[in-house]
Amino acid sequence: YNLALNATTGTIANAVTFSNTGTLALGASGGTLNFTGGLTATAPSTKYLAGTITANNTTSVINLGTTAVSVLANTLLGGTATGTITLGAATLVDGATLTLGTGINNAINLSSVAGTAGGTTSNLTINTTGVVSISSTIGTDIGTLTITNSGGTTFSGAVDASTVTLTNTTGAITFNGALTATTLNTAAQAYNLALNATTGTITNAVTFSNTGTLALGASGGTLIFTGGVIATAPSTRTLKGTIASTDTAMTFGAITLGAATTLNTNAASNVADLTIAAITGATHNLTLLTGAVDGAVISGTSVSGVGTLTITNSGGTTFSGAVSAATLAITNTTSGNT
């Protein structure tokens, strides 16, 4: 049978297990439904959610299983209990925001989140001090993805959103699937950040403000920062694969190569400079290029431990310190190399 709790208020004291195998509807837009002892709803075929749904007894859980979830209005899952929040593949109606957690220590296990194609974008907010695991994709008409806080967040699948805002985390925020975003915002907080996929495109001019570590790219992959990138605040920077911009500048602090790496600003004008501090090669090869445009320069401090250092298609290259590489190759530079 199907079961619906549609009122704007309601409180159930015990730990509830919904065993019906039909559909389950919980809550109403703007309302609050309290499950003091928590709730488990793994049996229903589909779940429909709206409003605030809480668990409020010590470590009681909100376990909605792995079957499909439809979010019908702005919805918050959380409360004062610190049990795990579990949610299967969620589809949000146009304009809805799904918020997971209330800023306390809930572990969150999430499958996928998608908006409804063709309408107003929907949003996802994560707010917990617990560990967050997203096993599948975030995408289809997602406007803003916000990590307000977490005890570490891992995205295993691709993430596609208009805006991705990473406010705070203890530990690391890791994107193992491709990140596609019009705007990526980071904050001056001590979290680590890793973009590990073999593909990914970020459109805005990105400044990595986090002061933990930064890892960009994958061996053999291509990560594109269309509007350019500044990465001087992180404590360390590890690069892999091809990292490119589109006629825009890229500025890095000291970098360590985690695999063969190519840095390319694809210069069509003299604004697309490539600036790097000290480079530690760890025996990997490094290729640096801007484009054969006078004034689109490559500048760095020192180079050590690089296998083959290739400088090609630049508007001039300057290193202020020592350069140590097993092999040095310089081709097609419009100005001098020093």
Short mmCIF file of N, CA, C and O in Angstrom, two decimals, residues 11-127:
data_model
loop_
_atom_site.label_atom_id
_atom_site.label_comp_id
_atom_site.label_asym_id
_atom_site.label_seq_id
_atom_site.Cartn_x
_atom_site.Cartn_y
_atom_site.Cartn_z
N THR A 11 4.50 14.91 14.92
CA THR A 11 5.60 14.36 15.71
C THR A 11 5.32 12.90 16.01
O THR A 11 4.22 12.55 16.47
N ILE A 12 6.30 12.05 15.75
CA ILE A 12 6.21 10.62 16.04
C ILE A 12 7.39 10.29 16.92
O ILE A 12 8.55 10.56 16.57
N ALA A 13 7.12 9.70 18.09
CA ALA A 13 8.15 9.57 19.11
C ALA A 13 9.07 8.37 18.90
O ALA A 13 10.26 8.44 19.20
N ASN A 14 8.52 7.25 18.43
CA ASN A 14 9.35 6.04 18.35
C ASN A 14 10.24 6.06 17.12
O ASN A 14 10.10 6.90 16.24
N ALA A 15 11.17 5.11 17.08
CA ALA A 15 11.99 4.91 15.89
C ALA A 15 11.13 4.18 14.86
O ALA A 15 10.80 3.01 15.03
N VAL A 16 10.75 4.88 13.80
CA VAL A 16 9.76 4.37 12.85
C VAL A 16 10.45 3.63 11.71
O VAL A 16 11.40 4.14 11.11
N THR A 17 9.93 2.44 11.40
CA THR A 17 10.33 1.73 10.19
C THR A 17 9.12 1.63 9.28
O THR A 17 8.09 1.05 9.66
N PHE A 18 9.24 2.22 8.09
CA PHE A 18 8.16 2.14 7.11
C PHE A 18 8.39 0.87 6.28
O PHE A 18 9.30 0.81 5.46
N SER A 19 7.52 -0.13 6.50
CA SER A 19 7.68 -1.43 5.85
C SER A 19 6.82 -1.58 4.61
O SER A 19 6.97 -2.57 3.87
N ASN A 20 5.93 -0.63 4.36
CA ASN A 20 5.09 -0.72 3.16
C ASN A 20 5.95 -0.65 1.90
O ASN A 20 6.95 0.08 1.85
N THR A 21 5.55 -1.40 0.89
CA THR A 21 6.35 -1.47 -0.33
C THR A 21 5.76 -0.63 -1.46
O THR A 21 6.29 -0.64 -2.58
N GLY A 22 4.67 0.07 -1.18
CA GLY A 22 4.18 1.07 -2.12
C GLY A 22 4.96 2.36 -1.95
O GLY A 22 6.08 2.37 -1.44
N THR A 23 4.35 3.47 -2.31
CA THR A 23 5.03 4.76 -2.19
C THR A 23 4.89 5.31 -0.77
O THR A 23 4.01 4.91 -0.01
N LEU A 24 5.78 6.26 -0.45
CA LEU A 24 5.76 6.93 0.85
C LEU A 24 5.94 8.42 0.62
O LEU A 24 6.92 8.84 -0.01
N ALA A 25 5.00 9.23 1.12
CA ALA A 25 5.09 10.68 1.03
C ALA A 25 5.22 11.25 2.44
O ALA A 25 4.41 10.93 3.32
N LEU A 26 6.25 12.08 2.65
CA LEU A 26 6.52 12.65 3.96
C LEU A 26 6.61 14.16 3.86
O LEU A 26 7.41 14.69 3.08
N GLY A 27 5.80 14.87 4.68
CA GLY A 27 5.95 16.30 4.84
C GLY A 27 5.16 17.12 3.84
O GLY A 27 4.53 16.61 2.91
N ALA A 28 5.22 18.44 4.08
CA ALA A 28 4.54 19.41 3.23
C ALA A 28 5.42 20.63 3.07
O ALA A 28 6.24 20.94 3.95
N SER A 29 5.26 21.33 1.98
CA SER A 29 6.06 22.53 1.74
C SER A 29 5.91 23.51 2.88
O SER A 29 4.79 23.88 3.27
N GLY A 30 7.03 23.93 3.47
CA GLY A 30 7.01 24.87 4.58
C GLY A 30 6.72 24.26 5.93
O GLY A 30 6.77 24.95 6.95
N GLY A 31 6.44 22.96 5.97
CA GLY A 31 6.10 22.30 7.22
C GLY A 31 7.28 21.62 7.88
O GLY A 31 8.40 21.61 7.35
N THR A 32 7.02 21.03 9.08
CA THR A 32 8.05 20.29 9.81
C THR A 32 7.45 19.00 10.34
O THR A 32 6.44 19.02 11.05
N LEU A 33 8.08 17.89 10.00
CA LEU A 33 7.65 16.57 10.44
C LEU A 33 8.78 15.99 11.29
O LEU A 33 9.90 15.80 10.80
N ASN A 34 8.48 15.75 12.59
CA ASN A 34 9.49 15.33 13.55
C ASN A 34 9.40 13.83 13.80
O ASN A 34 8.36 13.33 14.25
N PHE A 35 10.49 13.12 13.55
CA PHE A 35 10.62 11.72 13.94
C PHE A 35 11.64 11.69 15.08
O PHE A 35 12.85 11.61 14.85
N THR A 36 11.14 11.77 16.31
CA THR A 36 12.03 11.92 17.46
C THR A 36 13.06 10.80 17.51
O THR A 36 14.25 11.03 17.73
N GLY A 37 12.60 9.58 17.31
CA GLY A 37 13.50 8.43 17.37
C GLY A 37 14.12 8.05 16.04
O GLY A 37 14.78 7.02 15.92
N GLY A 38 13.92 8.88 15.03
CA GLY A 38 14.48 8.62 13.71
C GLY A 38 13.54 7.83 12.83
O GLY A 38 12.45 7.41 13.26
N LEU A 39 13.94 7.61 11.59
CA LEU A 39 13.09 6.86 10.66
C LEU A 39 13.94 6.05 9.70
O LEU A 39 15.05 6.45 9.32
N THR A 40 13.39 4.89 9.33
CA THR A 40 13.98 4.03 8.31
C THR A 40 12.91 3.74 7.28
O THR A 40 11.82 3.27 7.61
N ALA A 41 13.22 4.04 6.03
CA ALA A 41 12.26 3.84 4.94
C ALA A 41 12.98 3.26 3.74
O ALA A 41 13.16 3.91 2.71
N THR A 42 13.42 2.01 3.90
CA THR A 42 14.13 1.34 2.81
C THR A 42 13.21 0.49 1.95
O THR A 42 13.54 0.16 0.82
N ALA A 43 12.03 0.14 2.48
CA ALA A 43 11.12 -0.75 1.75
C ALA A 43 10.27 -0.04 0.70
O ALA A 43 10.01 -0.62 -0.36
N PRO A 44 9.79 1.19 0.93
CA PRO A 44 8.91 1.82 -0.07
C PRO A 44 9.57 1.94 -1.43
O PRO A 44 10.78 2.17 -1.55
N SER A 45 8.74 1.80 -2.47
CA SER A 45 9.27 1.81 -3.84
C SER A 45 9.78 3.18 -4.24
O SER A 45 10.79 3.30 -4.95
N THR A 46 9.08 4.22 -3.82
CA THR A 46 9.48 5.60 -4.10
C THR A 46 9.12 6.45 -2.90
O THR A 46 8.08 6.24 -2.27
N LYS A 47 9.98 7.43 -2.59
CA LYS A 47 9.71 8.35 -1.49
C LYS A 47 9.52 9.76 -2.05
O LYS A 47 10.25 10.17 -2.95
N TYR A 48 8.53 10.48 -1.48
CA TYR A 48 8.26 11.86 -1.85
C TYR A 48 8.48 12.72 -0.61
O TYR A 48 7.89 12.46 0.44
N LEU A 49 9.32 13.76 -0.73
CA LEU A 49 9.69 14.56 0.42
C LEU A 49 9.36 16.03 0.19
O LEU A 49 9.49 16.54 -0.92
N ALA A 50 8.99 16.71 1.29
CA ALA A 50 8.77 18.15 1.25
C ALA A 50 8.91 18.71 2.66
O ALA A 50 8.57 18.04 3.64
N GLY A 51 9.41 19.94 2.78
CA GLY A 51 9.53 20.58 4.08
C GLY A 51 10.71 20.06 4.88
O GLY A 51 11.65 19.48 4.34
N THR A 52 10.64 20.26 6.20
CA THR A 52 11.70 19.84 7.11
C THR A 52 11.34 18.51 7.73
O THR A 52 10.25 18.34 8.28
N ILE A 53 12.26 17.56 7.65
CA ILE A 53 12.06 16.23 8.23
C ILE A 53 13.22 15.99 9.18
O ILE A 53 14.39 16.00 8.76
N THR A 54 12.91 15.79 10.47
CA THR A 54 13.95 15.78 11.49
C THR A 54 14.02 14.45 12.23
O THR A 54 13.05 13.71 12.32
N ALA A 55 15.21 14.19 12.78
CA ALA A 55 15.43 13.14 13.79
C ALA A 55 16.09 13.83 14.97
O ALA A 55 17.01 14.63 14.79
N ASN A 56 15.62 13.54 16.19
CA ASN A 56 16.01 14.39 17.33
C ASN A 56 16.42 13.64 18.59
O ASN A 56 16.53 14.25 19.65
N ASN A 57 16.67 12.35 18.50
CA ASN A 57 17.03 11.59 19.70
C ASN A 57 18.45 11.05 19.56
O ASN A 57 18.69 10.08 18.84
N THR A 58 19.39 11.66 20.22
CA THR A 58 20.81 11.27 20.27
C THR A 58 21.32 10.87 18.89
O THR A 58 21.54 11.72 18.05
N THR A 59 21.50 9.57 18.62
CA THR A 59 22.10 9.13 17.36
C THR A 59 21.07 8.52 16.41
O THR A 59 21.42 7.72 15.54
N SER A 60 19.81 8.88 16.55
CA SER A 60 18.79 8.33 15.65
C SER A 60 19.07 8.75 14.21
O SER A 60 19.64 9.81 13.94
N VAL A 61 18.65 7.91 13.27
CA VAL A 61 19.03 8.06 11.87
C VAL A 61 17.85 8.54 11.03
O VAL A 61 16.68 8.43 11.41
N ILE A 62 18.19 9.06 9.85
CA ILE A 62 17.23 9.26 8.77
C ILE A 62 17.73 8.41 7.61
O ILE A 62 18.68 8.77 6.91
N ASN A 63 17.12 7.24 7.46
CA ASN A 63 17.58 6.27 6.46
C ASN A 63 16.48 6.08 5.43
O ASN A 63 15.50 5.38 5.66
N LEU A 64 16.65 6.70 4.28
CA LEU A 64 15.67 6.61 3.20
C LEU A 64 16.09 5.61 2.13
O LEU A 64 15.52 5.58 1.04
N GLY A 65 17.09 4.80 2.44
CA GLY A 65 17.46 3.69 1.57
C GLY A 65 18.09 4.12 0.27
O GLY A 65 18.63 5.23 0.14
N THR A 66 18.02 3.23 -0.71
CA THR A 66 18.70 3.46 -1.99
C THR A 66 17.74 3.60 -3.16
O THR A 66 18.18 3.83 -4.28
N THR A 67 16.43 3.45 -2.92
CA THR A 67 15.48 3.61 -4.01
C THR A 67 15.19 5.09 -4.25
O THR A 67 15.58 5.96 -3.48
N ALA A 68 14.47 5.36 -5.33
CA ALA A 68 14.31 6.73 -5.83
C ALA A 68 13.58 7.62 -4.83
O ALA A 68 12.68 7.20 -4.11
N VAL A 69 14.00 8.90 -4.82
CA VAL A 69 13.40 9.92 -3.98
C VAL A 69 13.02 11.10 -4.86
O VAL A 69 13.83 11.57 -5.67
N SER A 70 11.79 11.60 -4.69
CA SER A 70 11.36 12.81 -5.38
C SER A 70 11.21 13.92 -4.35
O SER A 70 10.48 13.77 -3.37
N VAL A 71 11.91 15.03 -4.58
CA VAL A 71 11.85 16.18 -3.68
C VAL A 71 10.88 17.18 -4.29
O VAL A 71 11.14 17.74 -5.36
N LEU A 72 9.75 17.41 -3.60
CA LEU A 72 8.63 18.15 -4.19
C LEU A 72 8.63 19.63 -3.85
O LEU A 72 7.83 20.39 -4.41
N ALA A 73 9.49 20.06 -2.92
CA ALA A 73 9.57 21.45 -2.49
C ALA A 73 10.89 21.61 -1.76
O ALA A 73 11.64 20.64 -1.60
N ASN A 74 11.20 22.83 -1.30
CA ASN A 74 12.39 23.00 -0.47
C ASN A 74 12.34 22.01 0.69
O ASN A 74 11.34 21.93 1.40
N THR A 75 13.43 21.27 0.87
CA THR A 75 13.44 20.17 1.84
C THR A 75 14.73 20.19 2.63
O THR A 75 15.82 20.35 2.06
N LEU A 76 14.61 20.01 3.95
CA LEU A 76 15.75 19.87 4.85
C LEU A 76 15.65 18.53 5.55
O LEU A 76 14.62 18.21 6.15
N LEU A 77 16.72 17.74 5.47
CA LEU A 77 16.82 16.50 6.23
C LEU A 77 17.87 16.71 7.30
O LEU A 77 19.04 16.98 6.99
N GLY A 78 17.46 16.57 8.57
CA GLY A 78 18.39 16.76 9.67
C GLY A 78 17.62 17.00 10.95
O GLY A 78 16.42 16.75 11.02
N GLY A 79 18.31 17.48 11.96
CA GLY A 79 17.67 17.73 13.25
C GLY A 79 18.74 17.90 14.29
O GLY A 79 19.82 18.43 14.02
N THR A 80 18.46 17.39 15.51
CA THR A 80 19.45 17.47 16.58
C THR A 80 20.14 16.14 16.83
O THR A 80 21.10 16.07 17.60
N ALA A 81 19.66 15.06 16.21
CA ALA A 81 20.30 13.75 16.33
C ALA A 81 21.51 13.67 15.41
O ALA A 81 21.54 14.29 14.34
N THR A 82 22.51 12.88 15.80
CA THR A 82 23.75 12.79 15.03
C THR A 82 23.88 11.48 14.25
O THR A 82 24.98 11.12 13.83
N GLY A 83 22.77 10.78 14.05
CA GLY A 83 22.82 9.56 13.26
C GLY A 83 23.05 9.85 11.79
O GLY A 83 22.96 10.99 11.31
N THR A 84 23.32 8.79 11.04
CA THR A 84 23.62 8.91 9.61
C THR A 84 22.36 9.28 8.82
O THR A 84 21.27 8.78 9.09
N ILE A 85 22.54 10.14 7.84
CA ILE A 85 21.49 10.49 6.88
C ILE A 85 21.81 9.76 5.58
O ILE A 85 22.89 9.94 5.01
N THR A 86 20.87 8.92 5.12
CA THR A 86 21.08 8.11 3.91
C THR A 86 19.97 8.41 2.92
O THR A 86 18.79 8.40 3.27
N LEU A 87 20.36 8.65 1.68
CA LEU A 87 19.40 9.05 0.65
C LEU A 87 19.80 8.45 -0.68
O LEU A 87 20.96 8.51 -1.08
N GLY A 88 18.81 7.85 -1.38
CA GLY A 88 19.06 7.29 -2.70
C GLY A 88 19.02 8.36 -3.77
O GLY A 88 19.15 9.56 -3.50
N ALA A 89 18.83 7.93 -5.01
CA ALA A 89 18.83 8.85 -6.15
C ALA A 89 17.68 9.84 -6.02
O ALA A 89 16.51 9.46 -6.02
N ALA A 90 18.02 11.12 -5.89
CA ALA A 90 17.02 12.16 -5.63
C ALA A 90 16.82 13.02 -6.87
O ALA A 90 17.79 13.48 -7.49
N THR A 91 15.55 13.26 -7.21
CA THR A 91 15.20 14.18 -8.29
C THR A 91 14.41 15.33 -7.70
O THR A 91 13.42 15.13 -7.00
N LEU A 92 14.88 16.56 -7.97
CA LEU A 92 14.28 17.76 -7.40
C LEU A 92 13.36 18.43 -8.42
O LEU A 92 13.73 18.54 -9.60
N VAL A 93 12.19 18.88 -7.96
CA VAL A 93 11.33 19.66 -8.85
C VAL A 93 11.99 21.00 -9.14
O VAL A 93 12.92 21.43 -8.44
N ASP A 94 11.51 21.67 -10.17
CA ASP A 94 12.07 22.97 -10.55
C ASP A 94 12.10 23.93 -9.37
O ASP A 94 11.09 24.12 -8.68
N GLY A 95 13.26 24.55 -9.13
CA GLY A 95 13.39 25.59 -8.13
C GLY A 95 13.55 25.13 -6.71
O GLY A 95 13.72 25.95 -5.80
N ALA A 96 13.53 23.82 -6.46
CA ALA A 96 13.64 23.31 -5.09
C ALA A 96 15.09 23.27 -4.64
O ALA A 96 16.00 23.04 -5.43
N THR A 97 15.29 23.47 -3.32
CA THR A 97 16.60 23.31 -2.70
C THR A 97 16.53 22.15 -1.71
O THR A 97 15.65 22.12 -0.84
N LEU A 98 17.44 21.21 -1.85
CA LEU A 98 17.58 20.10 -0.90
C LEU A 98 18.77 20.40 -0.01
O LEU A 98 19.89 20.59 -0.49
N THR A 99 18.52 20.47 1.31
CA THR A 99 19.57 20.71 2.29
C THR A 99 19.74 19.47 3.14
O THR A 99 18.77 18.96 3.71
N LEU A 100 20.96 18.98 3.23
CA LEU A 100 21.27 17.79 4.02
C LEU A 100 22.13 18.20 5.20
O LEU A 100 23.25 18.68 5.03
N GLY A 101 21.58 18.02 6.42
CA GLY A 101 22.30 18.34 7.63
C GLY A 101 21.96 19.70 8.19
O GLY A 101 21.49 20.59 7.47
N THR A 102 22.19 19.83 9.50
CA THR A 102 21.91 21.09 10.20
C THR A 102 23.18 21.67 10.82
O THR A 102 23.11 22.50 11.72
N GLY A 103 24.33 21.21 10.36
CA GLY A 103 25.59 21.75 10.86
C GLY A 103 26.18 20.98 12.01
O GLY A 103 27.20 21.38 12.57
N ILE A 104 25.54 19.84 12.39
CA ILE A 104 26.09 19.00 13.46
C ILE A 104 26.72 17.76 12.83
O ILE A 104 26.81 17.64 11.61
N ASN A 105 27.14 16.80 13.66
CA ASN A 105 27.98 15.70 13.19
C ASN A 105 27.16 14.53 12.66
O ASN A 105 27.10 13.46 13.26
N ASN A 106 26.54 14.72 11.49
CA ASN A 106 25.86 13.63 10.79
C ASN A 106 26.72 13.15 9.63
O ASN A 106 27.10 13.95 8.77
N ALA A 107 27.04 11.85 9.60
CA ALA A 107 27.56 11.29 8.35
C ALA A 107 26.43 11.31 7.33
O ALA A 107 25.26 11.09 7.67
N ILE A 108 26.77 11.58 6.07
CA ILE A 108 25.77 11.65 5.01
C ILE A 108 26.20 10.74 3.87
O ILE A 108 27.31 10.88 3.35
N ASN A 109 25.31 9.80 3.51
CA ASN A 109 25.53 8.92 2.37
C ASN A 109 24.47 9.23 1.32
O ASN A 109 23.27 9.06 1.57
N LEU A 110 24.92 9.66 0.16
CA LEU A 110 24.02 10.14 -0.88
C LEU A 110 24.37 9.44 -2.18
O LEU A 110 25.54 9.26 -2.50
N SER A 111 23.33 9.06 -2.94
CA SER A 111 23.57 8.45 -4.24
C SER A 111 23.77 9.53 -5.29
O SER A 111 24.88 9.95 -5.57
N SER A 112 22.70 10.03 -5.88
CA SER A 112 22.80 11.06 -6.91
C SER A 112 21.74 12.11 -6.68
O SER A 112 20.74 11.88 -5.99
N VAL A 113 21.97 13.30 -7.27
CA VAL A 113 20.99 14.38 -7.20
C VAL A 113 20.86 14.99 -8.59
O VAL A 113 21.87 15.31 -9.23
N ALA A 114 19.61 15.15 -9.03
CA ALA A 114 19.35 15.77 -10.32
C ALA A 114 18.17 16.71 -10.20
O ALA A 114 17.25 16.47 -9.41
N GLY A 115 18.20 17.79 -10.97
CA GLY A 115 17.04 18.63 -11.10
C GLY A 115 16.11 18.06 -12.16
O GLY A 115 16.28 16.93 -12.63
N THR A 116 15.11 18.85 -12.53
CA THR A 116 14.18 18.46 -13.58
C THR A 116 14.54 19.22 -14.84
O THR A 116 14.56 20.46 -14.85
N ALA A 117 14.86 18.51 -15.89
CA ALA A 117 15.37 19.13 -17.11
C ALA A 117 14.38 20.12 -17.70
O ALA A 117 13.17 19.88 -17.71
N GLY A 118 14.91 21.26 -18.17
CA GLY A 118 14.12 22.19 -18.94
C GLY A 118 13.44 23.30 -18.18
O GLY A 118 12.84 24.18 -18.79
N GLY A 119 13.55 23.30 -16.85
CA GLY A 119 12.89 24.33 -16.07
C GLY A 119 13.86 25.14 -15.24
O GLY A 119 15.05 25.23 -15.54
N THR A 120 13.36 25.72 -14.15
CA THR A 120 14.19 26.48 -13.23
C THR A 120 15.18 25.55 -12.54
O THR A 120 14.84 24.43 -12.17
N THR A 121 16.41 26.02 -12.35
CA THR A 121 17.41 25.17 -11.73
C THR A 121 17.08 24.90 -10.27
O THR A 121 16.40 25.68 -9.60
N SER A 122 17.57 23.78 -9.77
CA SER A 122 17.41 23.38 -8.38
C SER A 122 18.78 23.38 -7.71
O SER A 122 19.81 23.45 -8.38
N ASN A 123 18.79 23.28 -6.37
CA ASN A 123 20.03 23.48 -5.62
C ASN A 123 20.23 22.37 -4.59
O ASN A 123 19.26 21.80 -4.08
N LEU A 124 21.49 22.14 -4.25
CA LEU A 124 21.86 21.18 -3.21
C LEU A 124 22.81 21.85 -2.24
O LEU A 124 23.82 22.44 -2.65
N THR A 125 22.50 21.75 -0.92
CA THR A 125 23.37 22.28 0.13
C THR A 125 23.70 21.17 1.11
O THR A 125 22.81 20.44 1.55
N ILE A 126 24.98 21.05 1.45
CA ILE A 126 25.45 20.08 2.44
C ILE A 126 25.99 20.86 3.62
O ILE A 126 26.85 21.74 3.46
N ASN A 127 25.50 20.52 4.84
CA ASN A 127 25.90 21.26 6.04
C ASN A 127 26.00 20.30 7.21
O ASN A 127 25.01 20.00 7.88
#
